[in-house]
Each structure stands twice: as C-alpha cells, then as structure tokens.
XYZ file of C-alpha atoms in Angstrom:
508
model
C -145.628 -71.859 -3.655
C -144.531 -68.306 -4.416
C -141.021 -66.918 -4.484
C -138.293 -68.633 -2.448
C -138.222 -67.438 1.132
C -135.342 -65.343 2.389
C -135.620 -66.964 5.815
C -132.534 -68.330 7.556
C -130.544 -70.393 5.096
C -130.384 -74.055 6.044
C -127.431 -76.093 4.857
C -126.141 -79.626 5.158
C -124.058 -78.723 8.230
C -124.898 -80.744 11.318
C -127.117 -83.788 11.524
C -129.537 -82.824 8.763
C -129.647 -82.869 4.989
C -131.367 -80.034 3.172
C -130.845 -77.858 0.118
C -131.228 -74.629 2.109
C -133.905 -71.955 2.148
C -137.253 -73.640 2.850
C -136.507 -77.087 1.480
C -137.249 -80.072 3.662
C -134.685 -80.904 6.345
C -133.964 -84.615 6.717
C -132.476 -85.626 10.070
C -129.599 -88.080 9.953
C -131.506 -89.981 12.624
C -133.669 -91.274 9.755
C -130.699 -93.190 8.383
C -129.667 -94.319 11.857
C -133.146 -95.803 12.270
C -132.898 -97.482 8.859
C -129.645 -99.114 9.923
C -131.187 -100.205 13.224
C -134.168 -101.665 11.367
C -131.860 -103.829 9.258
C -129.926 -105.035 12.306
C -133.150 -105.906 14.170
C -134.555 -107.840 11.235
C -131.399 -109.910 10.836
C -131.213 -110.665 14.552
C -134.834 -111.839 14.471
C -134.385 -114.040 11.398
C -130.887 -115.503 11.835
C -130.587 -118.278 14.438
C -126.813 -118.657 14.297
C -125.446 -115.531 15.991
C -121.959 -116.309 14.689
C -123.211 -115.247 11.254
C -124.040 -111.754 12.482
C -120.682 -110.169 11.855
C -120.051 -107.169 9.607
C -121.924 -105.989 6.515
C -120.042 -103.969 3.901
C -121.797 -101.737 1.380
C -120.547 -99.959 -1.709
C -121.922 -96.579 -2.743
C -122.241 -95.053 -6.188
C -119.065 -94.772 -8.222
C -117.983 -91.511 -9.874
C -118.484 -91.731 -13.639
C -117.450 -89.783 -16.705
C -119.403 -89.547 -19.924
C -118.078 -92.067 -22.412
C -114.417 -91.282 -23.158
C -114.600 -87.645 -22.076
C -113.623 -85.992 -18.804
C -117.187 -84.752 -18.254
C -118.052 -85.995 -14.770
C -121.697 -87.010 -14.374
C -123.608 -85.782 -11.339
C -123.659 -88.584 -8.806
C -127.008 -90.091 -7.945
C -126.404 -92.311 -4.946
C -127.041 -96.050 -5.130
C -130.413 -96.531 -3.474
C -129.531 -99.111 -0.824
C -126.516 -97.053 0.221
C -128.704 -93.944 0.348
C -131.199 -95.811 2.547
C -128.560 -96.686 5.128
C -126.247 -93.670 5.147
C -127.755 -90.692 3.283
C -124.386 -90.030 1.652
C -124.477 -87.750 -1.399
C -120.836 -88.099 -2.533
C -119.545 -90.904 -4.788
C -116.912 -93.541 -4.065
C -117.811 -94.176 -0.410
C -118.120 -97.534 1.317
C -120.027 -98.214 4.514
C -119.787 -100.923 7.148
C -122.343 -101.964 9.727
C -121.658 -104.166 12.750
C -124.645 -106.519 12.812
C -124.299 -107.140 16.543
C -123.742 -103.669 17.981
C -125.236 -101.625 15.137
C -122.148 -99.395 15.039
C -121.460 -97.821 11.651
C -118.340 -96.841 9.745
C -117.990 -94.839 6.556
C -114.955 -95.289 4.343
C -114.136 -92.182 2.329
C -111.847 -91.895 -0.713
C -108.377 -90.528 -0.060
C -108.410 -87.589 -2.449
C -105.350 -86.211 -4.254
C -104.073 -82.751 -3.329
C -105.195 -81.217 -6.634
C -108.806 -81.989 -5.710
C -108.673 -78.865 -3.526
C -107.919 -76.745 -6.601
C -110.690 -78.023 -8.847
C -113.391 -79.374 -6.538
C -113.050 -77.598 -3.210
C -111.651 -78.187 0.237
C -110.642 -81.719 1.132
C -112.583 -82.468 4.295
C -111.118 -84.612 7.073
C -112.809 -87.798 8.322
C -114.283 -85.989 11.328
C -116.263 -83.739 8.992
C -118.079 -86.751 7.527
C -118.569 -88.386 10.915
C -120.534 -85.336 12.039
C -122.238 -84.760 8.702
C -123.663 -88.284 8.489
C -123.922 -89.155 12.204
C -121.933 -92.365 11.969
C -119.673 -93.840 14.637
C -116.422 -93.945 12.701
C -114.917 -92.682 9.454
C -111.849 -94.213 7.833
C -110.358 -94.169 4.341
C -111.268 -96.670 1.645
C -107.703 -97.914 1.443
C -107.978 -98.855 5.133
C -110.799 -101.377 4.601
C -108.426 -104.388 4.585
C -106.832 -103.230 7.854
C -110.202 -102.602 9.524
C -111.971 -105.765 8.327
C -109.020 -108.070 7.684
C -109.545 -110.121 10.838
C -113.226 -110.788 10.106
C -114.186 -114.361 9.241
C -117.448 -113.298 7.548
C -118.241 -110.085 5.667
C -121.787 -109.806 4.347
C -122.196 -108.081 0.973
C -125.151 -107.447 -1.295
C -126.076 -109.856 -4.085
C -129.531 -110.507 -5.523
C -132.044 -109.914 -8.285
C -134.456 -107.005 -8.485
C -137.819 -108.693 -9.102
C -139.115 -105.667 -11.003
C -136.253 -104.862 -13.390
C -134.841 -108.427 -13.400
C -131.396 -106.838 -13.094
C -128.885 -108.225 -10.644
C -127.175 -106.426 -7.810
C -123.735 -107.847 -8.435
C -121.422 -108.817 -5.614
C -118.359 -106.625 -5.215
C -114.968 -107.414 -3.717
C -112.338 -105.229 -2.084
C -108.676 -105.674 -2.914
C -106.817 -106.893 0.139
C -109.709 -108.828 1.687
C -109.700 -112.605 1.598
C -112.185 -113.589 -1.161
C -113.361 -116.498 0.979
C -114.943 -114.326 3.682
C -117.782 -112.851 1.609
C -121.315 -114.048 2.431
C -124.040 -113.152 -0.087
C -127.207 -114.947 1.058
C -128.591 -112.883 3.938
C -128.111 -109.200 3.257
C -129.935 -108.463 0.002
C -133.340 -110.004 0.872
C -133.278 -108.500 4.365
C -132.478 -104.987 3.144
C -134.925 -105.234 0.255
C -137.736 -106.087 2.675
C -136.667 -103.340 5.091
C -137.362 -100.756 2.376
C -140.956 -101.894 1.765
C -142.644 -100.164 4.718
C -141.511 -96.630 5.405
C -140.579 -94.982 8.688
C -142.238 -91.750 9.794
C -139.258 -89.706 8.638
C -139.235 -91.414 5.244
C -142.951 -90.698 4.947
C -142.233 -87.034 5.645
C -139.753 -86.918 2.765
C -142.115 -88.696 0.364
C -144.960 -86.435 1.412
C -142.773 -83.400 0.734
C -141.571 -84.435 -2.716
C -145.122 -85.390 -3.741
C -146.412 -81.960 -2.719
C -143.625 -80.181 -4.592
C -144.331 -82.332 -7.658
C -148.080 -81.716 -7.372
C -147.561 -77.963 -7.425
C -145.214 -78.317 -10.401
C -147.911 -80.263 -12.274
C -150.427 -77.516 -11.549
C -147.987 -74.876 -12.812
C -147.596 -76.794 -16.061
C -151.349 -77.342 -16.347
C -151.974 -73.605 -16.088
C -149.303 -72.853 -18.698
C -150.492 -75.215 -21.431
C -151.630 -73.747 -24.746
C -151.785 -74.875 -28.356
C -148.555 -74.398 -30.273
C -146.239 -75.189 -27.371
C -143.720 -78.006 -27.586
C -143.938 -80.995 -25.299
C -140.365 -80.304 -24.227
C -141.464 -76.946 -22.838
C -143.838 -78.708 -20.450
C -140.965 -80.892 -19.267
C -138.812 -77.799 -18.755
C -141.484 -76.009 -16.716
C -141.900 -79.022 -14.441
C -138.192 -79.487 -13.836
C -137.697 -75.794 -13.160
C -140.489 -75.638 -10.599
C -139.312 -78.753 -8.735
C -135.746 -77.496 -8.502
C -136.388 -73.766 -7.982
C -139.065 -74.189 -5.323
C -138.368 -77.649 -3.954
C -134.624 -78.227 -4.241
C -135.120 -81.309 -6.434
C -131.966 -81.393 -8.550
C -133.037 -84.677 -10.120
C -136.333 -85.934 -11.427
C -137.311 -89.442 -10.400
C -137.457 -90.780 -13.972
C -137.565 -89.581 -17.562
C -140.446 -87.130 -17.902
C -143.343 -88.313 -20.072
C -144.904 -85.257 -21.733
C -147.189 -86.906 -24.277
C -149.921 -85.190 -26.257
C -152.374 -86.436 -28.859
C -151.566 -89.930 -30.152
C -148.270 -89.876 -28.254
C -150.212 -90.296 -25.015
C -150.901 -93.919 -25.924
C -147.142 -94.639 -25.815
C -146.700 -95.826 -22.253
C -143.041 -94.849 -21.842
C -142.913 -91.906 -24.220
C -140.134 -89.365 -23.634
C -137.233 -91.753 -24.231
C -134.206 -90.840 -26.360
C -135.955 -91.822 -29.583
C -139.087 -89.807 -28.738
C -137.721 -86.950 -26.596
C -140.965 -85.089 -25.899
C -140.608 -83.477 -29.299
C -144.266 -83.227 -30.341
C -146.415 -80.113 -30.374
C -149.686 -79.272 -28.670
C -152.854 -78.966 -30.748
C -156.351 -77.915 -29.735
C -158.552 -80.990 -29.476
C -155.719 -83.197 -28.187
C -155.242 -84.633 -24.712
C -152.090 -84.176 -22.649
C -150.761 -87.043 -20.525
C -147.948 -85.829 -18.277
C -146.209 -88.381 -16.066
C -143.503 -86.612 -14.024
C -142.101 -86.699 -10.519
C -139.406 -84.878 -8.609
C -136.722 -86.556 -6.524
C -135.386 -85.245 -3.221
C -132.517 -86.954 -1.394
C -133.170 -89.932 -3.704
C -136.813 -90.239 -2.564
C -139.246 -90.165 -5.472
C -142.612 -88.833 -6.489
C -144.529 -90.340 -9.413
C -147.602 -88.382 -10.517
C -149.601 -88.358 -13.741
C -152.131 -85.759 -14.854
C -154.254 -85.865 -18.018
C -156.199 -82.945 -19.477
C -157.210 -81.359 -22.792
C -154.915 -78.828 -24.491
C -157.920 -76.544 -25.003
C -158.826 -76.526 -21.311
C -162.278 -77.977 -22.024
C -163.077 -81.682 -22.303
C -164.918 -82.957 -25.376
C -167.656 -85.550 -24.877
C -165.352 -88.483 -25.690
C -162.511 -87.069 -23.602
C -164.864 -86.656 -20.653
C -166.153 -90.235 -20.971
C -162.689 -91.773 -21.019
C -161.351 -89.463 -18.315
C -164.254 -90.209 -15.973
C -163.793 -93.934 -16.551
C -160.209 -93.680 -15.311
C -161.153 -91.365 -12.445
C -163.879 -93.760 -11.319
C -161.374 -96.621 -11.368
C -158.899 -94.648 -9.280
C -161.555 -93.696 -6.736
C -162.774 -97.292 -6.536
C -159.244 -98.455 -5.779
C -158.776 -95.739 -3.159
C -161.919 -96.969 -1.417
C -160.686 -100.569 -1.545
C -157.201 -100.058 -0.102
C -156.802 -101.565 3.352
C -154.045 -103.560 5.046
C -154.267 -107.186 3.941
C -155.953 -106.527 0.600
C -154.216 -108.245 -2.318
C -152.944 -105.776 -4.931
C -154.030 -107.991 -7.830
C -157.634 -107.783 -6.572
C -157.497 -103.989 -6.811
C -156.007 -104.184 -10.293
C -158.964 -106.254 -11.444
C -161.324 -103.792 -9.762
C -159.778 -100.982 -11.826
C -160.109 -102.992 -15.034
C -163.757 -103.800 -14.342
C -164.602 -100.181 -13.522
C -163.051 -98.907 -16.743
C -164.875 -101.524 -18.824
C -168.181 -100.647 -17.168
C -167.746 -96.970 -18.011
C -166.662 -97.680 -21.582
C -169.755 -99.837 -21.968
C -171.991 -97.099 -20.563
C -170.281 -94.570 -22.846
C -171.002 -96.549 -25.988
C -167.492 -97.835 -26.702
C -168.226 -101.443 -25.724
C -171.286 -103.662 -25.633
C -172.037 -106.948 -23.951
C -171.518 -108.546 -20.572
C -168.697 -107.081 -18.474
C -168.106 -110.407 -16.691
C -167.512 -112.006 -20.083
C -165.117 -109.182 -20.979
C -163.175 -109.750 -17.766
C -162.968 -113.491 -18.423
C -161.360 -112.759 -21.795
C -158.977 -110.161 -20.305
C -160.413 -107.295 -22.311
C -159.323 -104.885 -19.596
C -155.698 -105.388 -20.639
C -156.490 -104.084 -24.126
C -157.246 -100.670 -22.649
C -154.902 -100.858 -19.613
C -151.954 -103.086 -20.509
C -149.825 -101.961 -17.549
C -150.187 -102.767 -13.871
C -152.237 -100.672 -11.463
C -149.211 -99.260 -9.654
C -146.073 -100.033 -7.690
C -144.203 -99.443 -4.484
C -142.569 -96.018 -4.254
C -139.545 -94.871 -2.308
C -135.867 -94.559 -3.112
C -136.649 -95.836 -6.593
C -139.684 -94.986 -8.665
C -140.393 -98.683 -9.064
C -139.294 -99.492 -5.549
C -138.041 -102.871 -4.437
C -139.984 -105.617 -2.664
C -142.988 -105.987 -4.950
C -142.536 -109.752 -5.194
C -141.429 -111.283 -1.880
C -140.059 -114.839 -1.800
C -142.735 -117.279 -2.945
C -144.841 -114.710 -4.813
C -145.413 -115.790 -8.386
C -145.879 -113.515 -11.365
C -149.177 -114.134 -13.169
C -149.128 -115.021 -16.849
C -152.515 -113.599 -17.889
C -152.721 -110.242 -19.707
C -152.813 -107.280 -17.350
C -151.908 -109.212 -14.206
C -148.642 -110.261 -15.834
C -147.607 -106.603 -15.837
C -148.074 -106.100 -12.086
C -144.992 -104.709 -10.350
C -146.507 -105.618 -6.983
C -148.010 -108.954 -5.977
C -148.474 -109.082 -2.232
C -151.012 -108.019 0.383
C -150.871 -104.358 1.347
C -149.286 -103.351 4.661
C -149.393 -100.236 6.811
C -146.461 -98.005 5.901
C -146.280 -98.956 2.241
C -146.237 -96.023 -0.165
C -147.730 -96.997 -3.506
C -148.866 -95.419 -6.727
C -152.436 -95.834 -7.927
C -152.357 -95.245 -11.672
C -155.213 -96.686 -13.729
C -155.259 -95.740 -17.381
C -157.257 -96.143 -20.564
C -155.486 -96.010 -23.922
C -156.368 -96.478 -27.576
C -153.337 -98.422 -28.782
C -153.704 -99.509 -32.395
C -151.656 -102.682 -31.985
C -153.794 -103.988 -29.123
C -157.107 -102.818 -30.583
C -156.383 -104.386 -33.967
C -155.566 -107.722 -32.354
C -158.655 -107.743 -30.130
C -161.029 -106.566 -32.851
C -159.727 -109.254 -35.192
C -160.153 -111.991 -32.580
C -163.491 -113.822 -32.950
C -163.760 -114.269 -29.185
C -163.544 -110.544 -28.410
C -164.496 -108.690 -31.604
C -168.198 -108.545 -30.715
C -167.585 -106.425 -27.626
C -166.297 -103.431 -29.563
C -168.471 -100.674 -30.991
C -166.293 -100.135 -34.037
C -167.459 -96.623 -34.944
C -166.811 -95.322 -31.437
C -163.441 -97.058 -31.150
C -162.268 -95.879 -34.568
C -163.354 -92.335 -33.733
C -160.816 -92.379 -30.915
C -157.880 -93.908 -32.779
C -155.945 -90.634 -32.438
C -157.166 -90.015 -28.916
C -154.061 -91.410 -27.225
C -154.880 -92.138 -23.621
C -155.648 -91.009 -20.086
C -153.754 -91.944 -16.941
C -154.259 -90.603 -13.424
C -151.568 -91.409 -10.896
C -151.438 -90.498 -7.226
C -148.930 -91.408 -4.513
C -150.621 -92.802 -1.408
C -149.638 -94.130 1.996
C -151.370 -97.272 3.264
C -152.743 -96.582 6.756
C -154.625 -98.661 9.325
C -157.992 -97.557 7.946
C -157.271 -96.699 4.304
C -154.917 -94.195 2.719
C -153.319 -90.808 3.013
C -153.073 -89.313 -0.467
C -149.867 -87.294 -0.846
C -150.881 -85.927 -4.247
C -152.638 -82.566 -4.464
C -153.732 -82.164 -8.076
C -157.154 -81.303 -9.507
C -158.881 -84.525 -10.499
C -162.541 -83.978 -11.368
C -163.386 -82.677 -14.839
C -164.831 -79.532 -13.284
C -161.732 -78.843 -11.173
C -159.371 -79.453 -14.086
C -161.282 -77.059 -16.325
C -161.414 -74.400 -13.614
C -157.699 -74.645 -12.878
C -156.803 -74.494 -16.561
C -158.948 -71.349 -16.798
C -156.824 -69.736 -14.071
C -158.567 -70.575 -10.807
C -155.971 -70.872 -8.029
C -155.239 -74.370 -6.778
C -155.749 -75.776 -4.236
C -159.044 -73.924 -3.594
C -158.229 -73.648 0.112
C -154.723 -72.972 1.438
C -153.014 -76.311 2.028
C -150.339 -76.138 4.700
C -148.548 -79.273 5.790
C -145.922 -78.727 8.460
C -143.028 -81.156 8.387
C -140.260 -80.267 10.833
C -141.511 -76.672 10.878
C -141.395 -76.344 7.095
C -144.524 -75.007 5.390
C -144.947 -76.939 2.165
C -147.530 -74.544 0.749
C -148.441 -71.046 1.745
C -151.636 -69.198 0.819
C-alpha cells in the first residue's frame, strides 16, 4: 500500500469514525441503521405492543491487569459496538423500542481525569460524536428509566462459545422490571446479515489484512522466528490500516506446528523457527472498529513447493474452489463442508496418500481425520460471529460435522469464512490407522513420510450474494502465484483499487 498518505487528516470529529490519514471512515449512520433494524425486527415479531418499551445495554467495562494499576486498552463489547459504535469504556445505552430514539449514558468522571487522561468532554460532545438523540450520565439512569414498567436487557447463550451473556442490573432500578427473553435472540439474528456500510468495513479490513499477509509472505526466510512473522503482520495492519487490534491471537505455525489448529496460544507463543523444507501456516486477521478479518495463507519456507507439499496444497485449494462454486443463497452449510471433505479425499487418493472408494471413506468420516474442524463460520464483530445456530438448529454428532460453527442455509448479506484444511495430526492418524474399519484406506509409507509435514489451510472471507460470492480476500492462491510472489513479483499483478467512501484501499 506504500507509505501513509499526507492527505487531509481525518479524525473522529463529526458523524464518522476513522483513525485519520487514509483509513476507512465509518459513518455513524451505520449504527443508526443497526438500531433501526433491531427496532423493526422486534415490532414485526412481538404482537403485544405493550412489551415494546425501553432496551438498556451495557458497554465494555474498564479493566486493570490483575492487581496492578495498568489499564488495559478497551475493546468494546460487540453488541454495544453494533448499536452505538462507542469506543470508550463504562458507557450504557438505551433504545426506545417504539420511537427508535437513542440515549447514551456516560460515566461522570472525576476532576483528576483531566490531568491524567485528557479533557473531560461534556454530554453534547458525545451526542454529536455518536449521532444519538440524548446523552445523560450513568448515575442518572434510575431517574431517566425509573418510571418504566419494563426494561429489556440482554441475556442468552452464545451457541458457538457456549458462554452466557449474563444479565446485568443497575442500582436504583426496580429489579422486577427487567425482561430478558426478547432482546438477545433478536439482536443476535440482526447481526447475521450485514448492511452495506458493514460490508464496506469488512471489505476494508480484509483488504488491509490481505496486503499484510503478502508483506509477510515476501519477507519469509529460513532462520527467522515465527514471532517475527506475527510482528510484521501486526505492524502492517496498524501502520497502513489503522488496525490497533488484531481479530484473534495470531497463528504463525511452521513445520509440525502447523498441524496444531490453535497454535500461538500462551503455551506455544509462536516461538518456533523457520527451516527450509517446512511449510508455513499463517492464520491472522486485523480488526477495525471491532469488525474482523480472518485469513489464512500456507506456503513453503523455501519459496518452492516440494511434490508432497504441492499435492496437499492443491487438494485444499481444490476444496476451497469447489465450495466457492457451490455457495448460493439457500444452500446448507453442512452440504458444503461435506463437499470440501470429499474433494480433499479425492485429491489425497489421486496423490497416493489414500486408496479405495471415496464414498466408503466418506461413510466412515475419514475426512475428519484430515480436516477435524468445520469449513468456516460467520464473520463480523467477532471472528466467530454470532447466529450460526438459530433456534431449532441441532448440532451434529458425527466427526467433522460436529465441529461446524454454522448450521443453517446461507443468506444474502452473510459474510463467512471458507477455510478447508488438510493436516497430518499424529493423534488422529494413529487412531484411524489402528482402526480395522479405516486402516486399509491409508498408504502407510506416504502418510508416514508426511508425519512432520504439519498442515495446509486456506481461508478467505466472502460475502454471500444473490448469484454467488464476492471474495474480500486478495492473496495469491495458486502454487504458481505463491511461488512468484515469494520470489518478489509484485502482488496483486494488476493494480487493485476499491473505492469505499472515496478511500483508495490499494494504489498501484
């Protein structure tokens, strides 16, 4: 993307959010539309209008690290971010479910805040900044809402993480007025299909993350540490794209580490080293205004694929392309997962890693030995975004399908990841090769030759459209393109310019 532009500096003043320079400008009208969408959905689904009173939301709380006074950087709670776009901690928000009028409640800060943290802004500042109707102080919530007979608050279970969004209470409000049944499922479903402005943000952060991946790809060489790849990615996303946060813990896995699906955690902090002959599997995404990218690239440290690396890589690439071709509104996600499994098995069979009938392999769930995770997930304000299992959708119990984070027909406006993978995981291979029902499918010499291979995953972020997809990810994918880019060929081969609110994402 080149050096940062010295064009007119854009700030968060007015009805936009942006990090300045040429970062993407998000209009506050996006959040107004999100609030309107929630109000419309509740009015359409709730027959008793007397229930449509006021909804109260709680934003992220300021936190300090353990028992120290080190204040952690606030990352806004995702539902609150969806409705208000607020970046500060300790806010509350209220929404009148009849009129749609909105109120932010801001903390009443002590005078010394101005010494250590900056000017204490008045309520009118936040009313303009976030384009809401009213701004009051948090300690005024009981006075503002005290006469309400019903106050809706969030309470429900995230079907992906299994964690609960716990109900909160506000001191001074009658504990009998809280209603917890309607709000969470309605707001969860509202986040599933994105608005045009949300799509613009997701498109932007995917492009920034794609370019960061390419920068890392062109920097890789034997002897580097995995942590250096993580550092390069984070630097590029922040320096060029304004992404202060990454969307999740970076996975910078090389060699055998690339078969560890969630490598990069505290116990394995991307602390390996790159060796010629090894594969890299880098799963990293930037985050902008809480909206996430989630992209994975796989390539050889040497810059040239070996025969086995090419076979496995092309198996995964073929699976991804098959899924791309199969995505249409109404298609069940589990069907596409099975398509990816079948495609990978077919290519492993053709490459001499497996033998026998692919239908028989599928019946015995052999695909889950090589791809134990699900095909992908919804993407938005969380990497594993909410709404993957709507009411009534059951989680499968069979290997592979049991790991799906999404089990519903696709809809226009969904943003999803497509991330097939093929891994040589000793634990799963040993079990399958010791099982009489499945042992005969494996070509032992070929499998054992790849025990240190690790794995390959390719992950793109795509928008479901009326006639297929728009792929937000711009990374080299064919073997030939990957090798050319790693040898120094500029990428993309043609200038890619996507204008979003007059912002050029890439320049020649």
